[in-house]
Each structure stands twice: as structure tokens, then as C-alpha cells.
PDB file of C-alpha atoms and ligand atoms in Angstrom:
ATOM      1  CA  MET J   1      22.713  90.752  -9.942  1.00 69.00           C
ATOM      2  CA  ARG J   2      26.081  91.401  -8.365  1.00 88.00           C
ATOM      3  CA  ARG J   3      28.283  88.454  -9.265  1.00 90.00           C
ATOM      4  CA  ALA J   4      31.464  87.115  -7.820  1.00 96.00           C
ATOM      5  CA  LEU J   5      34.211  87.111 -10.390  1.00 97.00           C
ATOM      6  CA  VAL J   6      37.806  85.931 -10.514  1.00 98.00           C
ATOM      7  CA  ILE J   7      39.755  87.107 -13.546  1.00 98.00           C
ATOM      8  CA  GLY J   8      43.219  85.872 -14.481  1.00 98.00           C
ATOM      9  CA  ASN J   9      45.289  88.511 -16.267  1.00 98.00           C
ATOM     10  CA  TRP J  10      48.167  86.633 -17.823  1.00 98.00           C
ATOM     11  CA  LYS J  11      49.869  89.757 -19.172  1.00 98.00           C
ATOM     12  CA  MET J  12      52.636  88.715 -21.626  1.00 98.00           C
ATOM     13  CA  ASN J  13      53.018  85.149 -20.361  1.00 98.00           C
ATOM     14  CA  GLY J  14      52.265  81.684 -21.690  1.00 98.00           C
ATOM     15  CA  SER J  15      53.401  79.349 -24.452  1.00 98.00           C
ATOM     16  CA  GLN J  16      51.576  76.779 -26.555  1.00 97.00           C
ATOM     17  CA  ALA J  17      52.979  74.000 -24.390  1.00 97.00           C
ATOM     18  CA  SER J  18      52.451  75.561 -20.956  1.00 98.00           C
ATOM     19  CA  ASN J  19      48.944  76.795 -21.875  1.00 98.00           C
ATOM     20  CA  ALA J  20      47.859  73.230 -22.637  1.00 97.00           C
ATOM     21  CA  VAL J  21      49.169  71.999 -19.293  1.00 98.00           C
ATOM     22  CA  PHE J  22      47.527  74.887 -17.415  1.00 98.00           C
ATOM     23  CA  LEU J  23      44.128  74.425 -19.082  1.00 98.00           C
ATOM     24  CA  GLY J  24      44.224  70.675 -18.559  1.00 98.00           C
ATOM     25  CA  GLU J  25      44.771  71.162 -14.834  1.00 98.00           C
ATOM     26  CA  LEU J  26      42.325  74.046 -14.413  1.00 97.00           C
ATOM     27  CA  LEU J  27      39.478  72.422 -16.310  1.00 97.00           C
ATOM     28  CA  GLY J  28      40.139  69.058 -14.720  1.00 96.00           C
ATOM     29  CA  ARG J  29      39.960  70.388 -11.169  1.00 96.00           C
ATOM     30  CA  LEU J  30      37.591  73.382 -11.316  1.00 95.00           C
ATOM     31  CA  LYS J  31      34.325  72.852  -9.484  1.00 90.00           C
ATOM     32  CA  ALA J  32      31.780  75.001 -11.286  1.00 81.00           C
ATOM     33  CA  SER J  33      29.924  77.342  -8.993  1.00 84.00           C
ATOM     34  CA  PRO J  34      26.775  79.059 -10.232  1.00 82.00           C
ATOM     35  CA  ALA J  35      27.645  82.084  -8.084  1.00 85.00           C
ATOM     36  CA  THR J  36      31.179  82.713  -9.360  1.00 93.00           C
ATOM     37  CA  ASP J  37      32.389  83.512 -12.850  1.00 96.00           C
ATOM     38  CA  VAL J  38      35.939  82.579 -13.772  1.00 98.00           C
ATOM     39  CA  VAL J  39      37.576  84.476 -16.617  1.00 98.00           C
ATOM     40  CA  LEU J  40      40.960  84.014 -18.281  1.00 98.00           C
ATOM     41  CA  CYS J  41      42.684  86.826 -20.182  1.00 98.00           C
ATOM     42  CA  PRO J  42      45.616  85.290 -22.071  1.00 98.00           C
ATOM     43  CA  PRO J  43      47.685  87.274 -24.594  1.00 98.00           C
ATOM     44  CA  LEU J  44      45.726  88.113 -27.770  1.00 98.00           C
ATOM     45  CA  ILE J  45      47.589  85.559 -29.868  1.00 98.00           C
ATOM     46  CA  TYR J  46      46.226  82.722 -27.716  1.00 98.00           C
ATOM     47  CA  LEU J  47      42.576  83.839 -27.620  1.00 98.00           C
ATOM     48  CA  GLU J  48      41.440  81.655 -30.477  1.00 98.00           C
ATOM     49  CA  SER J  49      42.971  78.466 -29.104  1.00 98.00           C
ATOM     50  CA  PHE J  50      41.583  79.270 -25.626  1.00 98.00           C
ATOM     51  CA  ALA J  51      38.145  79.881 -27.142  1.00 98.00           C
ATOM     52  CA  LYS J  52      38.183  76.388 -28.643  1.00 98.00           C
ATOM     53  CA  ARG J  53      39.435  74.754 -25.446  1.00 97.00           C
ATOM     54  CA  LEU J  54      37.005  76.643 -23.178  1.00 97.00           C
ATOM     55  CA  SER J  55      33.960  76.065 -25.357  1.00 97.00           C
ATOM     56  CA  GLY J  56      31.394  74.038 -23.408  1.00 95.00           C
ATOM     57  CA  THR J  57      33.131  74.765 -20.070  1.00 96.00           C
ATOM     58  CA  THR J  58      32.151  77.307 -17.417  1.00 95.00           C
ATOM     59  CA  VAL J  59      35.358  79.316 -17.841  1.00 97.00           C
ATOM     60  CA  LEU J  60      34.870  82.546 -19.777  1.00 98.00           C
ATOM     61  CA  LEU J  61      37.294  84.344 -22.015  1.00 98.00           C
ATOM     62  CA  GLY J  62      38.577  87.875 -21.570  1.00 98.00           C
ATOM     63  CA  SER J  63      40.960  90.091 -23.494  1.00 98.00           C
ATOM     64  CA  GLN J  64      43.673  92.264 -21.962  1.00 98.00           C
ATOM     65  CA  ASN J  65      43.107  95.005 -24.523  1.00 98.00           C
ATOM     66  CA  LEU J  66      41.127  96.268 -27.509  1.00 98.00           C
ATOM     67  CA  CYS J  67      41.538  99.032 -30.069  1.00 98.00           C
ATOM     68  CA  ALA J  68      40.417 102.490 -28.986  1.00 97.00           C
ATOM     69  CA  GLU J  69      39.240 103.395 -32.500  1.00 95.00           C
ATOM     70  CA  SER J  70      35.518 103.137 -32.983  1.00 90.00           C
ATOM     71  CA  SER J  71      35.900 101.756 -36.484  1.00 92.00           C
ATOM     72  CA  ASP J  72      35.878  97.972 -36.361  1.00 92.00           C
ATOM     73  CA  ILE J  73      37.799  97.654 -39.587  1.00 93.00           C
ATOM     74  CA  GLY J  74      40.515  99.825 -41.083  1.00 94.00           C
ATOM     75  CA  ALA J  75      44.098 101.022 -41.184  1.00 96.00           C
ATOM     76  CA  PHE J  76      45.227 100.563 -37.567  1.00 96.00           C
ATOM     77  CA  THR J  77      48.402  98.508 -37.765  1.00 96.00           C
ATOM     78  CA  GLY J  78      48.849  96.159 -34.861  1.00 95.00           C
ATOM     79  CA  GLU J  79      45.383  96.717 -33.381  1.00 97.00           C
ATOM     80  CA  VAL J  80      42.497  94.327 -32.717  1.00 97.00           C
ATOM     81  CA  SER J  81      38.930  95.608 -32.639  1.00 98.00           C
ATOM     82  CA  GLY J  82      36.222  94.777 -30.150  1.00 98.00           C
ATOM     83  CA  ARG J  83      34.197  93.138 -32.893  1.00 97.00           C
ATOM     84  CA  MET J  84      37.062  90.752 -33.647  1.00 97.00           C
ATOM     85  CA  LEU J  85      37.309  89.883 -29.973  1.00 98.00           C
ATOM     86  CA  ALA J  86      33.564  89.309 -29.690  1.00 98.00           C
ATOM     87  CA  GLU J  87      33.732  87.093 -32.779  1.00 97.00           C
ATOM     88  CA  CYS J  88      36.350  85.023 -30.933  1.00 97.00           C
ATOM     89  CA  CYS J  89      33.990  84.334 -27.988  1.00 97.00           C
ATOM     90  CA  VAL J  90      35.561  86.975 -25.745  1.00 98.00           C
ATOM     91  CA  ARG J  91      33.123  88.254 -23.085  1.00 98.00           C
ATOM     92  CA  TYR J  92      35.213  90.594 -20.922  1.00 98.00           C
ATOM     93  CA  VAL J  93      37.934  93.110 -21.712  1.00 98.00           C
ATOM     94  CA  LEU J  94      40.306  94.958 -19.382  1.00 98.00           C
ATOM     95  CA  VAL J  95      40.404  98.730 -19.846  1.00 98.00           C
ATOM     96  CA  GLY J  96      42.491 101.266 -17.943  1.00 98.00           C
ATOM     97  CA  HIS J  97      44.950  98.780 -16.484  1.00 98.00           C
ATOM     98  CA  SER J  98      47.772 100.763 -14.851  1.00 97.00           C
ATOM     99  CA  GLU J  99      50.387  99.065 -17.049  1.00 97.00           C
ATOM    100  CA  ARG J 100      48.538 100.337 -20.135  1.00 98.00           C
ATOM    101  CA  ARG J 101      48.174 103.784 -18.585  1.00 97.00           C
ATOM    102  CA  GLN J 102      51.828 103.999 -17.494  1.00 95.00           C
ATOM    103  CA  LEU J 103      53.764 102.046 -20.143  1.00 97.00           C
ATOM    104  CA  TYR J 104      51.629 102.901 -23.171  1.00 97.00           C
ATOM    105  CA  GLY J 105      50.470 106.382 -22.190  1.00 97.00           C
ATOM    106  CA  GLU J 106      46.755 105.564 -22.219  1.00 98.00           C
ATOM    107  CA  SER J 107      44.913 108.635 -21.019  1.00 97.00           C
ATOM    108  CA  ASP J 108      41.483 108.713 -19.411  1.00 97.00           C
ATOM    109  CA  SER J 109      40.013 109.615 -22.812  1.00 97.00           C
ATOM    110  CA  VAL J 110      41.589 106.576 -24.467  1.00 98.00           C
ATOM    111  CA  VAL J 111      40.278 104.434 -21.615  1.00 98.00           C
ATOM    112  CA  ALA J 112      36.818 105.940 -22.117  1.00 98.00           C
ATOM    113  CA  GLU J 113      36.905 105.199 -25.863  1.00 98.00           C
ATOM    114  CA  LYS J 114      37.898 101.601 -25.172  1.00 98.00           C
ATOM    115  CA  PHE J 115      35.176 101.256 -22.541  1.00 98.00           C
ATOM    116  CA  ILE J 116      32.513 102.554 -24.940  1.00 98.00           C
ATOM    117  CA  ASN J 117      33.787 100.513 -27.910  1.00 98.00           C
ATOM    118  CA  ALA J 118      33.752  97.373 -25.804  1.00 98.00           C
ATOM    119  CA  GLN J 119      30.131  97.860 -24.825  1.00 98.00           C
ATOM    120  CA  ASN J 120      29.129  98.719 -28.396  1.00 97.00           C
ATOM    121  CA  VAL J 121      30.009  95.181 -29.437  1.00 97.00           C
ATOM    122  CA  GLY J 122      28.558  93.525 -26.343  1.00 97.00           C
ATOM    123  CA  LEU J 123      31.788  93.029 -24.398  1.00 98.00           C
ATOM    124  CA  ILE J 124      31.835  93.708 -20.667  1.00 98.00           C
ATOM    125  CA  PRO J 125      34.550  96.236 -19.805  1.00 98.00           C
ATOM    126  CA  VAL J 126      36.527  95.695 -16.612  1.00 98.00           C
ATOM    127  CA  LEU J 127      37.513  99.230 -15.721  1.00 98.00           C
ATOM    128  CA  CYS J 128      40.720  99.329 -13.656  1.00 98.00           C
ATOM    129  CA  VAL J 129      41.328 102.257 -11.348  1.00 98.00           C
ATOM    130  CA  GLY J 130      43.939 102.840  -8.686  1.00 97.00           C
ATOM    131  CA  GLU J 131      46.328 105.256  -7.059  1.00 97.00           C
ATOM    132  CA  THR J 132      50.128 105.357  -7.128  1.00 95.00           C
ATOM    133  CA  LEU J 133      52.184 105.151  -3.948  1.00 93.00           C
ATOM    134  CA  GLU J 134      52.852 108.900  -4.091  1.00 94.00           C
ATOM    135  CA  GLU J 135      49.129 109.619  -4.360  1.00 96.00           C
ATOM    136  CA  ARG J 136      48.393 107.319  -1.414  1.00 94.00           C
ATOM    137  CA  GLU J 137      51.100 108.887   0.713  1.00 93.00           C
ATOM    138  CA  ALA J 138      49.822 112.347  -0.148  1.00 96.00           C
ATOM    139  CA  GLY J 139      46.340 111.316   1.085  1.00 96.00           C
ATOM    140  CA  ARG J 140      44.910 111.554  -2.438  1.00 97.00           C
ATOM    141  CA  THR J 141      43.771 107.951  -2.943  1.00 97.00           C
ATOM    142  CA  LEU J 142      40.028 108.562  -3.020  1.00 97.00           C
ATOM    143  CA  GLU J 143      40.338 111.730  -5.068  1.00 97.00           C
ATOM    144  CA  ARG J 144      42.360 109.839  -7.711  1.00 97.00           C
ATOM    145  CA  ILE J 145      39.868 106.990  -7.880  1.00 98.00           C
ATOM    146  CA  VAL J 146      36.919 109.346  -8.209  1.00 98.00           C
ATOM    147  CA  ASN J 147      38.688 111.306 -10.975  1.00 98.00           C
ATOM    148  CA  GLN J 148      39.219 108.115 -12.953  1.00 98.00           C
ATOM    149  CA  LEU J 149      35.634 106.929 -12.437  1.00 98.00           C
ATOM    150  CA  GLU J 150      34.095 110.320 -13.107  1.00 98.00           C
ATOM    151  CA  PHE J 151      35.802 110.594 -16.464  1.00 98.00           C
ATOM    152  CA  ILE J 152      34.276 107.332 -17.675  1.00 98.00           C
ATOM    153  CA  VAL J 153      30.843 108.033 -16.212  1.00 98.00           C
ATOM    154  CA  LYS J 154      30.794 111.404 -17.992  1.00 98.00           C
ATOM    155  CA  ALA J 155      31.841 109.825 -21.288  1.00 98.00           C
ATOM    156  CA  ALA J 156      29.760 106.638 -21.203  1.00 98.00           C
ATOM    157  CA  GLY J 157      26.878 107.581 -18.887  1.00 98.00           C
ATOM    158  CA  ILE J 158      26.010 105.995 -15.569  1.00 98.00           C
ATOM    159  CA  ASP J 159      23.691 103.406 -17.172  1.00 98.00           C
ATOM    160  CA  ALA J 160      26.742 101.886 -18.875  1.00 98.00           C
ATOM    161  CA  PHE J 161      27.812 100.585 -15.472  1.00 98.00           C
ATOM    162  CA  ALA J 162      24.886  98.174 -15.431  1.00 97.00           C
ATOM    163  CA  ASN J 163      27.083  96.135 -17.781  1.00 97.00           C
ATOM    164  CA  ALA J 164      30.563  96.774 -16.493  1.00 98.00           C
ATOM    165  CA  VAL J 165      32.905  95.666 -13.750  1.00 98.00           C
ATOM    166  CA  VAL J 166      35.204  97.914 -11.742  1.00 98.00           C
ATOM    167  CA  ALA J 167      38.564  96.673 -10.461  1.00 98.00           C
ATOM    168  CA  TYR J 168      40.358  98.601  -7.758  1.00 98.00           C
ATOM    169  CA  GLU J 169      44.067  98.018  -8.290  1.00 97.00           C
ATOM    170  CA  PRO J 170      46.418 100.145  -6.214  1.00 97.00           C
ATOM    171  CA  VAL J 171      49.382 100.660  -8.543  1.00 95.00           C
ATOM    172  CA  TRP J 172      51.825 100.082  -5.680  1.00 93.00           C
ATOM    173  CA  ALA J 173      50.389  96.604  -5.108  1.00 93.00           C
ATOM    174  CA  ILE J 174      50.583  95.326  -8.698  1.00 91.00           C
ATOM    175  CA  GLY J 175      53.328  92.785  -9.250  1.00 86.00           C
ATOM    176  CA  THR J 176      55.127  93.942  -6.113  1.00 88.00           C
ATOM    177  CA  GLY J 177      54.067  91.238  -3.677  1.00 84.00           C
ATOM    178  CA  ARG J 178      52.702  94.060  -1.517  1.00 86.00           C
ATOM    179  CA  THR J 179      48.914  93.658  -1.234  1.00 86.00           C
ATOM    180  CA  ALA J 180      46.594  96.230   0.228  1.00 89.00           C
ATOM    181  CA  SER J 181      45.350  94.905   3.552  1.00 95.00           C
ATOM    182  CA  PRO J 182      41.754  93.665   3.466  1.00 97.00           C
ATOM    183  CA  GLU J 183      40.775  96.745   5.506  1.00 97.00           C
ATOM    184  CA  GLN J 184      42.546  99.157   3.139  1.00 96.00           C
ATOM    185  CA  ALA J 185      40.924  97.512   0.125  1.00 97.00           C
ATOM    186  CA  GLN J 186      37.462  97.366   1.734  1.00 98.00           C
ATOM    187  CA  MET J 187      37.682 101.058   2.638  1.00 98.00           C
ATOM    188  CA  VAL J 188      38.227 102.015  -1.000  1.00 98.00           C
ATOM    189  CA  HIS J 189      35.639  99.531  -2.283  1.00 98.00           C
ATOM    190  CA  ALA J 190      33.003 100.836   0.130  1.00 98.00           C
ATOM    191  CA  TYR J 191      33.826 104.367  -0.969  1.00 98.00           C
ATOM    192  CA  ILE J 192      33.475 103.429  -4.659  1.00 98.00           C
ATOM    193  CA  ARG J 193      30.123 101.752  -4.014  1.00 98.00           C
ATOM    194  CA  GLU J 194      28.925 104.751  -2.036  1.00 98.00           C
ATOM    195  CA  TRP J 195      30.046 107.080  -4.806  1.00 98.00           C
ATOM    196  CA  PHE J 196      28.059 105.075  -7.393  1.00 98.00           C
ATOM    197  CA  SER J 197      25.125 104.982  -5.013  1.00 98.00           C
ATOM    198  CA  GLY J 198      24.996 108.773  -5.166  1.00 98.00           C
ATOM    199  CA  LEU J 199      24.484 108.479  -8.941  1.00 98.00           C
ATOM    200  CA  ASP J 200      22.262 105.394  -9.152  1.00 98.00           C
ATOM    201  CA  LYS J 201      21.405 103.135  -6.257  1.00 98.00           C
ATOM    202  CA  ALA J 202      20.491 100.052  -8.291  1.00 97.00           C
ATOM    203  CA  ILE J 203      23.701 100.226 -10.307  1.00 98.00           C
ATOM    204  CA  SER J 204      25.760 100.598  -7.155  1.00 98.00           C
ATOM    205  CA  VAL J 205      24.138  97.607  -5.458  1.00 97.00           C
ATOM    206  CA  ASN J 206      24.613  95.384  -8.504  1.00 97.00           C
ATOM    207  CA  LEU J 207      28.111  96.486  -9.479  1.00 98.00           C
ATOM    208  CA  SER J 208      30.828  93.839  -9.109  1.00 97.00           C
ATOM    209  CA  LEU J 209      33.902  95.423  -7.528  1.00 98.00           C
ATOM    210  CA  LEU J 210      37.108  93.431  -7.828  1.00 98.00           C
ATOM    211  CA  TYR J 211      40.343  93.923  -5.966  1.00 97.00           C
ATOM    212  CA  GLY J 212      43.648  93.483  -7.809  1.00 97.00           C
ATOM    213  CA  GLY J 213      47.279  93.714  -6.777  1.00 96.00           C
ATOM    214  CA  SER J 214      49.360  90.738  -5.587  1.00 94.00           C
ATOM    215  CA  VAL J 215      46.320  88.560  -4.833  1.00 96.00           C
ATOM    216  CA  LYS J 216      47.440  85.014  -3.954  1.00 96.00           C
ATOM    217  CA  ALA J 217      45.938  81.944  -2.354  1.00 97.00           C
ATOM    218  CA  SER J 218      47.385  83.030   0.997  1.00 97.00           C
ATOM    219  CA  ASN J 219      45.641  86.425   1.101  1.00 96.00           C
ATOM    220  CA  ALA J 220      42.478  85.762  -0.934  1.00 97.00           C
ATOM    221  CA  ASN J 221      40.347  84.605   2.013  1.00 97.00           C
ATOM    222  CA  GLY J 222      41.006  87.758   3.989  1.00 97.00           C
ATOM    223  CA  LEU J 223      40.068  89.943   1.023  1.00 97.00           C
ATOM    224  CA  PHE J 224      36.975  88.012  -0.006  1.00 97.00           C
ATOM    225  CA  VAL J 225      35.300  88.148   3.413  1.00 97.00           C
ATOM    226  CA  MET J 226      35.066  91.910   3.029  1.00 97.00           C
ATOM    227  CA  ASP J 227      31.545  93.145   2.248  1.00 97.00           C
ATOM    228  CA  ASP J 228      32.347  95.134  -0.868  1.00 98.00           C
ATOM    229  CA  ILE J 229      34.984  92.900  -2.433  1.00 98.00           C
ATOM    230  CA  ASP J 230      33.253  90.723  -5.019  1.00 98.00           C
ATOM    231  CA  GLY J 231      36.283  88.960  -6.419  1.00 98.00           C
ATOM    232  CA  ALA J 232      39.735  89.575  -7.788  1.00 98.00           C
ATOM    233  CA  LEU J 233      41.758  90.520 -10.812  1.00 98.00           C
ATOM    234  CA  VAL J 234      44.763  88.242 -10.483  1.00 98.00           C
ATOM    235  CA  GLY J 235      48.043  88.666 -12.339  1.00 97.00           C
ATOM    236  CA  GLY J 236      51.051  86.550 -11.385  1.00 97.00           C
ATOM    237  CA  ALA J 237      49.140  84.017  -9.284  1.00 98.00           C
ATOM    238  CA  SER J 238      46.791  83.202 -12.184  1.00 98.00           C
ATOM    239  CA  LEU J 239      49.668  81.596 -14.096  1.00 98.00           C
ATOM    240  CA  ASP J 240      49.753  78.641 -11.729  1.00 98.00           C
ATOM    241  CA  ALA J 241      46.598  76.536 -12.064  1.00 98.00           C
ATOM    242  CA  GLY J 242      46.791  75.212  -8.495  1.00 98.00           C
ATOM    243  CA  GLU J 243      47.206  78.693  -7.017  1.00 98.00           C
ATOM    244  CA  PHE J 244      44.451  80.122  -9.229  1.00 98.00           C
ATOM    245  CA  LEU J 245      42.081  77.304  -8.227  1.00 97.00           C
ATOM    246  CA  LYS J 246      42.706  78.092  -4.540  1.00 97.00           C
ATOM    247  CA  ILE J 247      41.889  81.753  -5.133  1.00 97.00           C
ATOM    248  CA  ILE J 248      38.680  80.789  -6.944  1.00 97.00           C
ATOM    249  CA  GLY J 249      37.841  78.453  -4.078  1.00 95.00           C
ATOM    250  CA  ALA J 250      38.258  81.286  -1.563  1.00 95.00           C
ATOM    251  CA  VAL J 251      35.393  83.350  -3.015  1.00 94.00           C
ATOM    252  CA  LYS J 252      32.698  83.672  -0.383  1.00 81.00           C
TER     253      LYS J 252
HETATM  254  P1  LIG E 301      49.453  90.958  -9.811  1.00 59.66           P
HETATM  255  O1  LIG E 301      48.771  91.740 -11.046  1.00 59.66           O
HETATM  256  O2  LIG E 301      48.395  90.032  -9.252  1.00 59.66           O
HETATM  257  O3  LIG E 301      50.600  90.209 -10.430  1.00 59.66           O
HETATM  258  O4  LIG E 301      49.865  91.985  -8.841  1.00 59.66           O
HETATM  259  C1  LIG E 301      47.460  92.197 -10.972  1.00 59.66           C
HETATM  260  C2  LIG E 301      47.085  92.893 -12.248  1.00 59.66           C
HETATM  261  O5  LIG E 301      47.952  93.456 -12.893  1.00 59.66           O
HETATM  262  O6  LIG E 301      45.924  92.903 -12.654  1.00 59.66           O
END
């Protein structure tokens, strides 16, 4: 079943003190909805304390990253394996985020390894795809998205998408305050769903497609009324509990 999903990607933000305040407010005010999943992806160091605090609540835990190596134990200084994340009650993991691709040189093959490793330990990968401003201006948006998707489908197989989420995040809209218009986002989402439909109709119909890139309370309604937008991957606005709650409340 295609589910609505709002994921908060905290990036490298938070502190012991501010996390406690945020979680107190979020959990105190969140009205659980059986139709919408809410996921928080704090920095790795905070996962364990979030797992304890979120236990018994409806809010799920996600990780911003996992190790690309298939071994779940070994000599990989600074890395954290999917198994370790799963052991810490993590359910979702971001893969292919444009900041990882651009700042840490993660290629499509690294993204594919992470996607596959995540699923091997029962985590749900949230595959991020999106075009740069230059690609958009050159009329290559859809081609870029399909290239990114195709690579993962070839590596992991189409059936893998029965247990995955796709997030369309135009690189030019991330952290810039410049959101894609609901129509621009819907156009790409519809194209992605159509593309999956050509490979497997059931997977396409059930696939949750999130939009990400400067989503805030003030633009969430307009995005969420679109037919193929099933939720959002929220960066900056997920750091403020009140703002995040409004975005969650805007899900149709
Ligand atoms: P933003 O980030 O909402 O701050 O633009 C989105 C993301 O990076 O996933």
C-alpha cells in the first residue's frame, strides 16, 4: 500500500539539550494518523537516544547514511553498518542524497551498494534523485532522473522497489529556500511513476514518492494536494517542531 510519509532530515544539526526540547514538543503535540508515517533522521550519534525516546510512539527512526561495504563487521574506520542501524531500531535510511553525492563523491554505484545493503538487513532505503540547476536549464531533468533510477533498478532489480521509497529532490531547491512549484514537482513525480509503471505496474502504484527541497509549512499544502506527491523529505524545516508538525498536518 502506498503510504504517506514525512521524513525529517536533520543533517548535521541538534544537541543533547535541543533534541530533548524538540522531542518533548513533537511527541506532546503529534496526532497519530494511521495513514501517515513520520520519520526522524538525526545525526548518527543521536540515534540510540532517539530510539529510546521514540520507543512506544508512532514516530519512526531513520538514518542519514550507512556503510556501502557489504560486510557488516570489519576494518572500515568511521563507518556504521546497516546491521548496526537495524539493531538500533532504525527503519529507514537515506541513500543518494545530493549532499552525499556532491560533497562526498558518492557515485551511482556507491548509492546502489548502500541501497542493496540497506535492504539486506531489512531497512527501507529512501532513494534520493534530482537534477542540478544546469541540468534543468538544459532541459535534461527527466533524463537525469531516469539515469539515476535506472542504475539502481539494474543493480537491485525492480522487485526491490516494493520495499523502497523514492524522493525527488531537485538539487537547486535543497537548502536554498527555492522550492519547485507544485506543478513542477508533480510533473516529475508523474513521470517517475509512469516510468516505474513501464517496468511493473503494481510497484509503480504502491511506490511512495516524496518531494524534497525547501519544504515548509507555507508550501506543504500546495505540494501535498498533487496526485503523485505522497509526502516530503524535509531538511531545515524539520528542526523546528512546530513547523514540522504543520507539515505533517498538511498531508492529504
Ligand atoms: P531542505 O533540505 O528542506 O533544507 O531544502 C531537504 C533535504 O536535504 O532533504
